[in-house]
Coordinates of C-alpha atoms (C1' of nucleotides) in Angstrom, one line a residue:
Chain A
X280 CA 2.9 22.8 -51.8
X281 CA 2.5 19.6 -50.1
X282 CA 0.7 19.0 -46.7
X283 CA 2.4 17.3 -43.8
X284 CA 0.4 15.9 -40.9
X285 CA 2.9 14.8 -38.4
X286 CA 2.6 13.3 -35.1
X287 CA 4.9 12.1 -32.3
X288 CA 3.7 9.3 -29.8
X289 CA 2.5 11.0 -27.0
X290 CA 4.6 10.9 -23.8
X291 CA 3.1 9.5 -20.8
X292 CA 1.9 12.2 -18.1
X293 CA 3.8 10.4 -15.0
X294 CA 7.1 12.4 -14.8
X295 CA 10.2 13.5 -17.0
X296 CA 10.9 11.4 -19.9
X297 CA 14.5 10.3 -20.6
X298 CA 16.8 10.7 -23.7
X299 CA 15.6 7.3 -25.0
X300 CA 12.1 8.3 -25.0
X301 CA 13.0 11.6 -26.7
X302 CA 14.9 10.1 -29.7
X303 CA 12.4 7.6 -30.4
X304 CA 9.5 9.8 -31.1
X305 CA 9.2 13.6 -30.4
X306 CA 12.9 14.4 -31.7
X307 CA 12.8 12.9 -35.0
X308 CA 9.3 13.8 -35.5
X309 CA 10.4 17.6 -34.9
X310 CA 13.3 17.1 -37.3
X311 CA 10.8 15.7 -40.0
X312 CA 8.6 18.6 -39.2
X313 CA 11.1 21.4 -39.5
X314 CA 12.5 20.0 -42.7
X315 CA 9.0 20.3 -44.3
X316 CA 8.4 23.6 -43.1
X317 CA 11.9 24.7 -44.2
X318 CA 11.2 23.4 -47.8
X319 CA 8.1 25.5 -47.8
X320 CA 5.5 22.9 -47.3
X321 CA 2.5 23.3 -45.0
X322 CA 2.8 21.3 -41.9
X323 CA 0.6 20.3 -38.6
X324 CA 2.7 18.8 -35.9
X325 CA 0.9 17.6 -32.9
X326 CA 1.7 16.1 -29.7
X327 CA 0.1 15.8 -26.4
X328 CA 0.4 14.2 -23.0
X329 CA -1.0 11.0 -22.4
X330 CA -2.9 11.3 -19.0
X331 CA -5.1 8.8 -18.3
X332 CA -4.2 5.4 -16.6
X333 CA -3.7 3.5 -13.3
X334 CA 0.2 5.0 -13.4
X335 CA -1.1 8.6 -13.4
X336 CA -3.7 8.1 -10.5
X337 CA -0.8 6.3 -8.4
X338 CA 1.7 9.1 -9.3
X339 CA -1.0 11.7 -8.4
X340 CA -1.5 9.7 -4.8
X341 CA 2.4 9.7 -4.3
X342 CA 2.3 13.2 -4.9
X343 CA -0.5 13.8 -2.4
X344 CA -2.4 15.7 -5.3
X345 CA -5.9 15.5 -7.0
X346 CA -5.2 13.4 -10.5
X347 CA -6.3 16.3 -12.4
X348 CA -4.2 18.8 -10.8
X349 CA -1.3 16.6 -10.9
X350 CA -1.7 16.1 -14.6
X351 CA -2.1 19.7 -15.0
X352 CA 0.8 20.5 -13.4
X353 CA 3.3 17.7 -15.2
X354 CA 1.6 18.6 -18.4
X355 CA 3.2 22.3 -17.8
X356 CA 6.7 20.6 -16.9
X357 CA 6.6 18.6 -20.0
X358 CA 5.7 21.4 -22.3
X359 CA 8.3 23.8 -20.6
X360 CA 10.9 21.0 -21.2
X361 CA 9.6 20.1 -24.9
X362 CA 10.2 23.8 -25.4
X363 CA 13.7 23.6 -24.0
X364 CA 14.3 21.0 -26.6
X365 CA 13.0 23.2 -29.2
X366 CA 10.4 20.7 -30.4
X367 CA 8.4 22.8 -32.6
X368 CA 4.6 21.4 -32.0
X369 CA 1.8 23.4 -33.3
X370 CA 0.2 22.4 -30.6
X371 CA 1.1 20.3 -27.3
X372 CA -2.3 18.9 -26.3
X373 CA -3.5 16.7 -23.3
X374 CA -5.6 13.6 -24.0
X375 CA -7.5 14.5 -21.0
X376 CA -8.7 17.6 -22.9
X377 CA -12.9 18.0 -23.2
X378 CA -12.3 17.7 -27.0
X379 CA -10.7 14.4 -26.2
X380 CA -13.6 13.4 -24.3
X381 CA -16.4 14.3 -26.9
X382 CA -14.3 12.6 -29.6
X383 CA -13.4 9.3 -27.7
X384 CA -17.1 9.1 -26.8
X385 CA -18.1 9.8 -30.5
X386 CA -15.9 6.9 -31.9
X387 CA -17.1 4.3 -29.2
X388 CA -20.5 5.4 -30.2
X389 CA -19.9 5.0 -34.1
X390 CA -18.0 1.6 -33.6
X391 CA -20.9 0.3 -31.3
X392 CA -22.9 1.5 -34.3
X393 CA -21.0 -0.3 -36.8
X394 CA -21.2 -3.7 -34.7
X395 CA -17.6 -3.7 -33.5
X396 CA -18.2 -3.4 -30.0
X397 CA -18.8 -6.4 -27.5
X398 CA -19.5 -6.7 -23.9
X399 CA -17.5 -9.3 -22.1
X400 CA -17.6 -10.2 -18.6
X401 CA -14.6 -11.1 -16.9
X402 CA -13.1 -11.5 -13.1
X403 CA -10.5 -9.2 -12.2
X404 CA -8.4 -8.7 -9.2
X405 CA -10.0 -6.3 -6.7
X406 CA -8.2 -4.6 -3.6
X407 CA -10.3 -3.7 -0.8
X408 CA -7.6 -1.8 0.9
X409 CA -7.0 0.3 -2.1
X410 CA -10.5 0.7 -3.3
X411 CA -9.5 -0.2 -7.1
X412 CA -9.2 -2.8 -9.3
X413 CA -5.6 -3.6 -10.1
X414 CA -3.8 -4.2 -13.4
X415 CA -1.7 -7.6 -13.4
X416 CA 1.6 -5.9 -12.9
X417 CA 0.2 -3.9 -9.5
X418 CA 0.1 -7.2 -7.8
X419 CA 3.1 -9.4 -6.9
X420 CA 3.7 -12.4 -4.7
X421 CA 5.6 -15.6 -4.8
X422 CA 5.7 -17.3 -8.5
X423 CA 4.5 -20.8 -8.1
X424 CA 7.0 -21.7 -11.1
X425 CA 10.3 -20.8 -9.4
X426 CA 9.2 -19.6 -5.8
X427 CA 10.8 -15.7 -6.5
X428 CA 9.2 -13.6 -3.7
X429 CA 8.5 -10.7 -5.5
X430 CA 7.2 -12.0 -8.8
X431 CA 4.7 -9.6 -10.8
X432 CA 1.0 -10.5 -12.0
X433 CA 1.7 -10.6 -15.6
X434 CA 5.4 -11.9 -15.4
X435 CA 8.0 -13.4 -13.2
X436 CA 10.9 -11.3 -13.4
X437 CA 13.3 -14.0 -12.2
X438 CA 11.9 -17.1 -14.5
X439 CA 10.4 -14.9 -16.8
X440 CA 7.2 -17.2 -16.9
X441 CA 4.3 -15.5 -17.8
X442 CA 1.6 -15.5 -15.0
X443 CA -2.0 -14.6 -14.0
X444 CA -2.4 -12.8 -11.0
X445 CA -4.4 -15.6 -9.5
X446 CA -1.6 -18.1 -9.7
X447 CA 0.4 -16.0 -7.3
X448 CA 1.1 -17.2 -3.9
X449 CA 0.2 -14.7 -1.2
X450 CA -0.6 -12.1 -3.7
X451 CA -0.4 -8.3 -2.3
X452 CA -1.1 -4.8 -3.8
X453 CA 2.2 -3.3 -4.6
X454 CA 0.2 0.2 -4.0
X455 CA -0.6 -0.4 -0.4
X456 CA 1.0 -3.5 0.3
X457 CA -2.4 -5.0 1.3
X458 CA -3.2 -8.8 0.6
X459 CA -6.8 -8.3 1.3
X460 CA -7.5 -9.0 -2.6
X461 CA -10.5 -10.7 -4.2
X462 CA -11.3 -11.5 -7.7
X463 CA -14.7 -9.7 -8.9
X464 CA -16.7 -9.8 -11.8
X465 CA -16.7 -6.8 -14.0
X466 CA -17.8 -5.9 -17.5
X467 CA -16.0 -4.4 -20.1
X468 CA -16.4 -3.1 -23.8
X469 CA -14.2 -5.0 -26.3
X470 CA -13.2 -3.7 -29.6
X471 CA -13.7 -6.3 -32.5
X472 CA -10.5 -5.9 -34.0
X473 CA -10.4 -9.4 -35.2
X474 CA -13.6 -8.5 -37.5
X475 CA -11.0 -6.2 -39.0
X476 CA -8.1 -8.4 -39.4
X477 CA -8.3 -9.0 -43.4
X478 CA -8.7 -5.1 -43.9
X479 CA -6.0 -4.5 -41.8
X480 CA -3.6 -7.3 -43.3
X481 CA -4.3 -5.7 -46.9
X482 CA -3.7 -2.4 -45.8
X483 CA -0.4 -3.2 -44.1
X484 CA 1.0 -5.2 -46.9
X485 CA 0.4 -2.5 -49.3
X486 CA 3.0 -0.5 -47.2
X487 CA 6.1 -2.0 -48.8
X488 CA 8.3 1.1 -48.0
X489 CA 7.6 1.0 -44.3
X490 CA 10.4 0.3 -42.0
X491 CA 10.4 -3.3 -41.4
X492 CA 10.6 -3.1 -37.6
X493 CA 7.0 -1.4 -38.0
X494 CA 5.6 -3.9 -40.6
X495 CA 7.1 -7.2 -38.8
X496 CA 5.7 -6.0 -35.4
X497 CA 2.4 -5.6 -37.1
X498 CA 2.4 -8.7 -38.9
X499 CA 3.3 -10.8 -35.7
X500 CA 0.3 -9.4 -34.0
X501 CA -2.1 -9.9 -36.8
X502 CA -0.7 -13.9 -37.3
X503 CA 0.3 -15.0 -33.9
X504 CA -2.0 -17.6 -32.0
X505 CA -5.2 -17.4 -33.2
X506 CA -4.7 -14.1 -34.9
X507 CA -5.8 -10.8 -33.9
X508 CA -7.6 -10.7 -31.0
X509 CA -10.1 -8.6 -29.6
X510 CA -9.0 -6.0 -27.4
X511 CA -10.7 -4.4 -24.0
X512 CA -11.1 -0.7 -24.2
X513 CA -12.7 0.3 -20.7
X514 CA -11.1 0.1 -17.2
X515 CA -12.5 0.1 -14.0
X516 CA -10.8 3.7 -13.0
X517 CA -11.9 7.2 -11.5
X518 CA -9.6 8.8 -13.9
X519 CA -10.4 8.9 -17.7
X520 CA -12.9 9.4 -20.2
X521 CA -16.2 8.3 -18.9
X522 CA -17.8 5.6 -21.2
X523 CA -20.7 6.9 -23.2
X524 CA -22.0 6.2 -26.7
X525 CA -21.6 9.5 -28.0
X526 CA -23.6 11.9 -26.2
X527 CA -25.6 8.8 -24.7
X528 CA -25.2 7.0 -21.4
X529 CA -24.1 3.3 -22.2
X530 CA -26.2 1.3 -19.6
X531 CA -24.2 -1.0 -17.7
X532 CA -21.1 0.8 -18.0
X533 CA -21.6 3.7 -15.1
X534 CA -18.4 4.3 -13.4
X535 CA -16.4 2.8 -16.1
X536 CA -13.9 4.6 -18.2
X537 CA -12.1 4.2 -21.5
X538 CA -8.8 2.6 -21.6
X539 CA -5.9 4.8 -22.1
X540 CA -4.8 3.0 -25.4
X541 CA -8.3 3.6 -26.7
X542 CA -8.5 7.6 -26.4
X543 CA -4.8 8.1 -26.4
X544 CA -4.4 7.9 -30.3
X545 CA -7.9 9.6 -30.9
X546 CA -6.2 12.7 -28.8
X547 CA -4.0 12.8 -32.2
X548 CA -7.1 14.3 -33.7
X549 CA -8.6 16.0 -30.7
X550 CA -5.4 17.9 -30.5
X551 CA -6.0 19.6 -33.8
X552 CA -9.5 20.9 -32.4
X553 CA -7.3 21.7 -29.1
X554 CA -5.2 23.7 -31.5
X555 CA -8.5 25.5 -32.9
X556 CA -10.0 26.3 -29.6
X557 CA -6.5 27.7 -28.2
X558 CA -6.9 30.3 -31.0
X559 CA -3.9 28.8 -33.1
X560 CA -6.2 28.1 -36.3
X561 CA -9.6 27.7 -37.8
X562 CA -9.9 24.5 -39.3
X563 CA -8.8 21.4 -37.9
X564 CA -10.8 19.1 -40.3
X565 CA -8.8 20.0 -43.4
X566 CA -6.0 17.9 -41.9
X567 CA -8.1 15.3 -40.6
X568 CA -11.2 14.6 -42.7
X569 CA -10.6 13.4 -46.2
X570 CA -14.2 14.8 -47.0
X571 CA -13.3 18.1 -45.8
X572 CA -9.7 18.9 -47.3
X573 CA -7.6 16.1 -45.9
X574 CA -7.3 14.0 -49.0
X575 CA -4.3 15.7 -50.2
X576 CA -2.4 15.2 -46.7
X577 CA 0.5 13.1 -46.2
X578 CA 0.3 11.8 -42.7
X579 CA 3.4 10.5 -40.8
X580 CA 3.7 8.9 -37.2
X581 CA 6.9 8.6 -35.1
X582 CA 7.2 6.0 -32.2
X583 CA 9.0 3.8 -30.2
X584 CA 8.6 0.2 -31.2
X585 CA 6.8 -0.6 -28.0
X586 CA 4.1 1.7 -29.7
X587 CA 3.9 0.0 -32.9
X588 CA 0.9 -2.4 -32.2
X589 CA -1.3 0.3 -30.9
X590 CA -0.6 2.3 -34.2
X591 CA -0.7 -0.4 -36.7
X592 CA -3.7 -2.1 -35.7
X593 CA -5.9 -0.8 -32.4
X594 CA -6.1 2.9 -33.8
X595 CA -6.8 1.8 -37.7
X596 CA -9.2 -0.5 -36.5
X597 CA -10.9 2.9 -34.5
X598 CA -10.6 5.1 -37.9
X599 CA -11.5 2.4 -40.3
X600 CA -14.1 0.7 -37.9
X601 CA -16.1 4.2 -37.6
X602 CA -17.0 4.0 -41.3
X603 CA -16.3 7.8 -41.3
X604 CA -13.7 9.5 -43.7
X605 CA -10.9 10.0 -41.2
X606 CA -7.2 10.2 -42.7
X607 CA -5.5 7.4 -42.0
X608 CA -1.8 7.3 -41.5
X609 CA 0.5 7.2 -44.5
X610 CA 3.9 6.0 -42.9
X611 CA 5.0 5.0 -39.6
X612 CA 8.3 5.5 -38.5
X613 CA 9.4 3.6 -35.5
X614 CA 13.0 3.6 -33.5
X615 CA 14.4 0.9 -31.7
X616 CA 15.8 1.7 -28.2
X617 CA 18.7 3.7 -27.0
X618 CA 20.3 2.2 -23.8
X619 CA 22.7 4.3 -21.6
X620 CA 26.3 3.3 -21.0
X621 CA 25.9 -0.6 -21.2
X622 CA 22.3 -0.9 -19.9
X623 CA 18.9 0.4 -20.4
X624 CA 17.8 3.8 -19.3
X625 CA 15.5 3.1 -16.6
X626 CA 12.7 5.6 -15.3
X627 CA 11.9 3.6 -12.3
X628 CA 15.7 3.3 -11.2
X629 CA 16.5 6.7 -12.5
X630 CA 19.3 5.7 -14.4
X631 CA 20.5 7.7 -17.3
X632 CA 20.1 11.3 -18.3
X633 CA 16.3 12.8 -18.1
X634 CA 15.2 15.7 -20.4
X635 CA 15.4 18.2 -17.7
X636 CA 18.9 17.2 -16.5
X637 CA 19.9 16.9 -19.9
X638 CA 19.1 20.8 -20.5
X639 CA 20.8 21.7 -17.2
X640 CA 24.1 20.8 -18.4
X641 CA 24.2 21.6 -21.9
X642 CA 21.8 23.6 -24.6
X643 CA 19.5 21.4 -26.9
X644 CA 21.4 21.6 -29.9
X645 CA 24.1 19.4 -28.6
X646 CA 21.7 16.6 -27.6
X647 CA 19.7 17.1 -30.4
X648 CA 22.7 16.6 -32.7
X649 CA 24.0 13.6 -30.9
X650 CA 20.7 11.7 -30.5
X651 CA 19.8 12.2 -33.8
X652 CA 23.2 11.6 -35.7
X653 CA 22.8 8.0 -33.6
X654 CA 19.1 7.5 -34.0
X655 CA 18.4 3.7 -33.0
X656 CA 17.0 3.0 -36.5
X657 CA 18.3 -0.3 -37.6
X658 CA 19.0 -1.6 -33.9
X659 CA 19.1 -0.6 -30.5
X660 CA 21.8 2.1 -30.0
X661 CA 24.1 3.1 -26.9
X662 CA 24.6 6.5 -25.4
X663 CA 28.2 6.7 -24.1
X664 CA 29.6 10.1 -22.5
X665 CA 32.9 9.3 -24.3
X666 CA 31.1 8.9 -27.9
X667 CA 28.9 11.9 -26.8
X668 CA 32.0 14.0 -26.4
X669 CA 33.9 13.0 -29.1
X670 CA 31.0 13.4 -31.6
X671 CA 29.6 16.6 -30.3
X672 CA 33.3 18.1 -29.9
X673 CA 34.5 17.0 -33.6
X674 CA 31.2 17.6 -35.5
X675 CA 29.8 20.6 -33.9
X676 CA 32.7 22.4 -32.4
X677 CA 35.5 21.6 -35.0
X678 CA 34.0 21.1 -38.4
X679 CA 30.9 23.4 -38.0
X680 CA 31.7 26.2 -35.2
X681 CA 35.3 26.6 -36.0
X682 CA 34.7 26.9 -39.8
X683 CA 32.3 29.8 -39.0
X684 CA 35.0 31.2 -36.8
X685 CA 37.8 31.0 -39.0
X686 CA 36.4 32.5 -41.9
X687 CA 34.6 35.4 -40.0
X688 CA 37.6 36.3 -38.1
X689 CA 39.8 36.3 -41.2
X690 CA 37.3 38.5 -42.9
X691 CA 37.2 41.0 -40.3
X692 CA 40.9 41.2 -40.0
X693 CA 41.5 41.8 -43.7
X694 CA 38.2 43.4 -44.7
X695 CA 36.1 44.2 -42.0
X696 CA 32.7 42.8 -40.9
X697 CA 31.5 43.2 -44.4
X698 CA 30.9 40.9 -47.4
X699 CA 34.0 42.1 -49.7
X700 CA 34.2 43.4 -53.1
X701 CA 36.1 42.2 -56.0
X702 CA 37.7 39.2 -57.9
X703 CA 35.6 36.3 -59.6
X704 CA 34.7 32.9 -59.0
X705 CA 36.6 30.0 -61.0
X706 CA 36.7 26.4 -61.3
X707 CA 37.7 25.8 -57.9
X708 CA 34.5 27.8 -57.1
X709 CA 32.5 25.9 -59.4
X710 CA 33.9 22.6 -58.1
X711 CA 32.2 23.7 -54.6
X712 CA 28.9 24.4 -56.1
X713 CA 29.0 21.2 -57.8
X714 CA 29.7 19.4 -54.7
X715 CA 27.5 21.1 -52.5
X716 CA 24.6 20.5 -55.1
X717 CA 25.4 16.8 -55.2
X718 CA 25.3 16.5 -51.5
X719 CA 22.5 18.9 -50.9
X720 CA 20.2 16.7 -53.3
X721 CA 21.4 13.6 -51.2
X722 CA 20.4 15.2 -47.9
X723 CA 16.9 16.2 -49.3
X724 CA 16.4 12.4 -50.4
X725 CA 17.4 11.1 -46.9
X726 CA 15.2 13.9 -44.9
X727 CA 12.4 12.7 -47.2
X728 CA 12.7 9.4 -46.8
X729 CA 13.4 10.0 -42.9
X730 CA 16.6 8.3 -43.0
X731 CA 17.8 10.3 -40.0
X732 CA 21.5 9.2 -39.4
X733 CA 22.3 9.1 -43.3
X734 CA 20.9 12.8 -43.2
X735 CA 23.1 13.5 -40.5
X736 CA 26.1 12.0 -41.8
X737 CA 25.3 14.0 -45.3
X738 CA 25.1 17.1 -43.5
X739 CA 28.5 16.8 -41.8
X740 CA 30.0 16.2 -45.2
X741 CA 28.5 19.5 -46.6
X742 CA 29.9 21.1 -43.3
X743 CA 33.5 19.6 -44.4
X744 CA 33.2 21.3 -47.9
X745 CA 33.6 24.6 -46.1
X746 CA 36.7 23.8 -44.7
X747 CA 38.3 21.6 -47.7
X748 CA 37.4 24.7 -49.6
X749 CA 39.3 27.2 -47.4
X750 CA 42.3 24.9 -47.2
X751 CA 42.8 24.7 -50.9
X752 CA 41.8 28.3 -51.6
X753 CA 44.0 29.6 -48.6
X754 CA 43.1 33.2 -48.9
X755 CA 45.2 34.2 -46.4
X756 CA 47.8 33.6 -48.8
X757 CA 46.0 35.1 -51.9
X758 CA 45.6 37.7 -50.0
X759 CA 49.3 38.8 -50.0
X760 CA 49.5 38.7 -53.8
X761 CA 46.1 39.1 -54.9
X762 CA 43.5 40.7 -52.6
X763 CA 40.5 41.1 -55.0
X764 CA 40.8 37.3 -55.4
X765 CA 41.1 37.0 -51.7
X766 CA 37.6 38.7 -51.4
X767 CA 36.0 36.4 -53.8
X768 CA 36.9 33.5 -51.8
X769 CA 35.9 35.2 -48.9
X770 CA 32.7 36.1 -50.2
X771 CA 31.7 32.7 -51.1
X772 CA 32.8 31.3 -47.7
X773 CA 30.6 33.7 -46.0
X774 CA 27.8 32.7 -48.1
X775 CA 28.2 29.1 -47.2
X776 CA 27.5 30.1 -43.7
X777 CA 24.1 30.9 -44.4
X778 CA 23.7 28.1 -46.2
X779 CA 24.7 25.7 -43.5
X780 CA 22.4 27.7 -41.1
X781 CA 19.4 27.0 -43.4
X782 CA 20.5 23.2 -44.0
X783 CA 21.2 22.6 -40.3
X784 CA 18.1 24.2 -38.8
X785 CA 15.9 20.7 -38.5
X786 CA 18.9 19.3 -36.4
X787 CA 20.1 22.5 -34.7
X788 CA 17.8 25.1 -34.7
X789 CA 19.5 27.5 -32.1
X790 CA 22.7 27.5 -34.1
X791 CA 20.6 28.2 -37.1
X792 CA 19.1 31.4 -35.4
X793 CA 22.6 32.5 -34.2
X794 CA 24.3 31.9 -37.3
X795 CA 21.6 34.0 -39.1
X796 CA 21.6 36.7 -36.7
X797 CA 25.2 37.0 -37.1
X798 CA 25.2 37.3 -40.9
X799 CA 22.4 40.1 -40.5
X800 CA 19.9 38.0 -42.7
X801 CA 16.5 36.7 -42.1
X802 CA 16.5 35.0 -45.3
X803 CA 16.3 31.3 -44.6
X804 CA 15.2 30.3 -48.1
X805 CA 16.3 26.7 -49.2
X806 CA 19.1 26.5 -51.4
X807 CA 17.2 24.8 -54.5
X808 CA 20.1 26.3 -56.7
X809 CA 23.2 26.7 -54.8
X810 CA 24.8 29.5 -57.5
X811 CA 21.9 31.5 -56.3
X812 CA 21.8 30.8 -52.8
X813 CA 25.8 31.9 -52.8
X814 CA 25.0 35.3 -54.0
X815 CA 22.6 35.6 -51.2
X816 CA 24.6 37.8 -49.1
X817 CA 25.8 40.4 -51.4
X818 CA 28.8 42.6 -51.7
X819 CA 28.7 45.4 -48.9
X820 CA 26.5 43.3 -46.7
X821 CA 27.6 43.5 -43.2
X822 CA 27.8 40.9 -40.5
X823 CA 28.9 40.4 -36.8
X824 CA 31.3 37.6 -35.8
X825 CA 29.6 35.3 -33.6
X826 CA 30.5 34.0 -30.2
X827 CA 32.2 30.6 -30.1
X828 CA 29.3 28.7 -31.5
X829 CA 29.8 25.5 -29.8
X830 CA 32.2 25.1 -27.0
X831 CA 33.7 21.8 -26.3
X832 CA 33.3 19.4 -23.5
X833 CA 36.3 18.7 -21.6
X834 CA 37.2 15.4 -20.0
X835 CA 36.8 17.2 -16.6
X836 CA 32.9 17.7 -17.5
X837 CA 32.5 14.1 -18.9
X838 CA 33.9 12.4 -16.0
X839 CA 31.7 14.4 -13.6
X840 CA 28.7 13.4 -15.7
X841 CA 29.4 10.1 -16.0
X842 CA 29.6 9.6 -12.3
X843 CA 26.7 11.8 -11.6
X844 CA 24.4 9.9 -13.8
X845 CA 25.6 6.4 -13.0
X846 CA 23.6 5.9 -10.2
X847 CA 19.8 7.1 -9.3
X848 CA 18.0 10.1 -9.9
X849 CA 18.1 12.6 -6.9
Chain B
rG227 C1' 8.7 -22.1 -25.7
rG228 C1' 7.3 -18.8 -30.4
rG229 C1' 8.4 -14.9 -33.5
rC230 C1' 11.3 -10.8 -35.1
rC231 C1' 15.9 -7.6 -35.3
rU232 C1' 21.1 -7.7 -34.8
rG233 C1' 26.4 -9.4 -35.5
rU234 C1' 31.1 -5.7 -40.7
rA235 C1' 38.2 -1.9 -38.9
rG236 C1' 40.0 -0.6 -31.8
rC237 C1' 34.5 2.7 -31.6
rU238 C1' 29.8 4.2 -34.1
rC239 C1' 27.8 3.0 -39.0
rA240 C1' 27.0 2.3 -44.5
rA241 C1' 27.0 -1.5 -48.4
rC242 C1' 19.7 -4.2 -50.1
rG243 C1' 23.2 -11.2 -55.4
rG244 C1' 27.7 -8.2 -59.3
rU245 C1' 34.7 -4.0 -59.6
rU246 C1' 39.9 -4.7 -54.8
rA247 C1' 33.6 -4.5 -48.6
rG248 C1' 33.5 1.7 -47.7
rA249 C1' 32.7 6.4 -44.2
rG250 C1' 33.5 9.3 -39.5
rC251 C1' 36.2 8.9 -34.9
rA252 C1' 40.4 6.9 -32.7
rG253 C1' 45.9 5.9 -34.5
rA254 C1' 50.5 7.2 -37.8
rG255 C1' 53.0 10.5 -41.2
rC256 C1' 52.8 15.1 -44.2
rG257 C1' 51.0 19.9 -45.1
rC258 C1' 48.6 24.7 -43.4
rU259 C1' 48.7 28.9 -39.9
rC260 C1' 42.7 32.3 -41.4
rA261 C1' 40.4 29.5 -37.1
rU262 C1' 37.5 26.9 -30.9
rA263 C1' 45.6 23.1 -30.0
rA264 C1' 41.3 24.1 -34.9
rC265 C1' 41.6 22.6 -40.7
rG266 C1' 43.3 19.7 -45.0
rC267 C1' 45.9 15.5 -47.6
rU268 C1' 48.0 10.5 -47.3
rU269 C1' 47.6 6.3 -44.7
rU270 C1' 47.6 1.7 -40.9
rG271 C1' 43.7 -1.3 -39.9
rG272 C1' 38.3 -6.5 -41.7
rU273 C1' 38.9 -14.8 -42.6
rU274 C1' 31.8 -9.5 -42.6
rG275 C1' 30.4 -13.8 -35.1
rG276 C1' 31.8 -19.8 -36.1
rG277 C1' 30.7 -23.7 -39.7
rG278 C1' 28.0 -25.8 -43.8
rG279 C1' 25.1 -25.1 -48.4
rU280 C1' 23.2 -22.6 -53.1
rU281 C1' 25.3 -19.7 -57.0
rC282 C1' 29.4 -17.8 -62.5
rA283 C1' 29.3 -14.4 -58.4
rA284 C1' 27.4 -14.2 -51.0
rA285 C1' 28.6 -9.2 -45.8
rU286 C1' 23.9 -9.9 -48.6
rC287 C1' 20.1 -16.2 -50.1
rC288 C1' 19.5 -21.2 -47.5
rC289 C1' 20.8 -24.5 -42.7
rU290 C1' 23.2 -24.7 -38.1
rC291 C1' 25.6 -23.2 -33.6
rC292 C1' 27.1 -19.1 -30.8
rG293 C1' 26.5 -13.9 -28.8
rG294 C1' 23.5 -9.2 -28.0
rG295 C1' 18.6 -7.3 -28.0
rC296 C1' 13.0 -6.9 -28.5
rC297 C1' 8.0 -8.5 -28.6
rU298 C1' 4.6 -12.2 -26.9
rA299 C1' -2.1 -8.7 -26.2
rC300 C1' -4.2 -6.3 -18.2
rC301 C1' 2.1 -0.6 -18.0
rA302 C1' 1.9 2.8 -21.0

RNA sequence: GGGCCUGUAGCUCAACGGUUAGAGCAGAGCGCUCAUAACGCUUUGGUUGGGGGUUCAAAUCCCUCCGGGCCUACCA
């Protein structure tokens, strides 16, 4: 039995994520986790909220709450929404957990011991009114290049020139609006990634099967300009993990915290510790320590393309640089962006559909199916309501849902709600078995390779087989001359429902549960042998005709939603 | 500015130097009547963004131009 460690990029805490965020990491990770479980493999699927950093502090202040309280509330909100989308995390942790505090400090201490941490004195913009150092993008002013009056400190949105906050004319804090800013000297720790460059490059070069999106971004960072740069891993903030060298204080670093991008990936590991401490398991090291049982683990990460540098370079630097036998990632699946109706999803402008809103209008399976079958794998993809309506109605309602409906209702009217007896299978049925077998093997190949869209396409083709069979077998005609033969045909079709439930589970878990319940069956074993799987529901086995599995989206609904989500949120 | 990705049928996408570039949706025709006005079969539709080159052979490799997008290290 293979063992799969699976992590999704951890969503930032300040607010509810949109569908683009969902399809880029959590959802495909869930698909893969569910698939591996369905194949009988052992899975540890972890995700958390990423809770530190300036945006969290500001969002909390805006909400008028202490940041710890704000994060606790938002974590609960995100956990509930994740549950609503049926994201099957083994644990949904928090980067602010005590476990992550200790582990992050441990890693920093190890890296310092290995000579991979250096101190750097630098000057940064400090806002007296806000009482804090401000990241570049929280300072705005007039662009010295084009005169645009709300250019950000890192880049001018108007002329795209990259800026330094000190270049801005009349700079002010975007938080308070205050222009009482000054450059202050501050000391920070840098992770010496540059020392790891050759090791990282050899490692990346060995990953020939990774998505090109992943390796091209990694190589760009490795070789751009002067090569891989050392990276600051501390910040002057209140909310975060205090800078310590293991258990010991770090002289000169009092009052500082680790940078979120240092502690966030470490949370992948700490999350497994949280899983143990939550009473869900008793051994996290067999997933994460190659000296303690993790040597046979396959570790797969999922993320949007913006996260790739941190997962291909920074986090591996932390892992490798520690000199300890931590499990390194085996495969990094990265995604492009999902756009919304001709533009970008925008959290700040409230443009597009957010996870909570999506669940208000339709159940999870609708979204899961559309998002996964249109996952932005090879390039950015686009959500439009027309496409959503057409795909969902055709694939889920017509092809799958109606198949279930037509055969269960036919059986009920002729034989009752029971798998009928009589007749035998012949060439037509063998042809179904052969095609099912071919397509199921192809589906498995795509799922194993995490080719999400291809897997969805193959699954749909498998659903179609049922309709093709009914059309050619025509049990409604057979029944008039040879009821026993019709019974054999119905028997096969009813058994297809159970197979469809099992195969579809990773994409549409609620439908899987509904179908198995309707078939009065709790055996969800994978159809390794299609002939055997088609005999799973024996003669005399009862079932209940299910309610409409997927109702259709009407034109009126589509238009209403189109209007509702065009502008801004709330 | 630099780098990377991308452009294939009306739409969403396959095809990774090798038959006549394929699917789904949409359109057209036929069939079926079990079913959620559902299903099945057949079919229309492409100068593979433009141009040039390499090759026995190019959607695929090279050059160039045009369009879309992303990244560029202090948002996370």
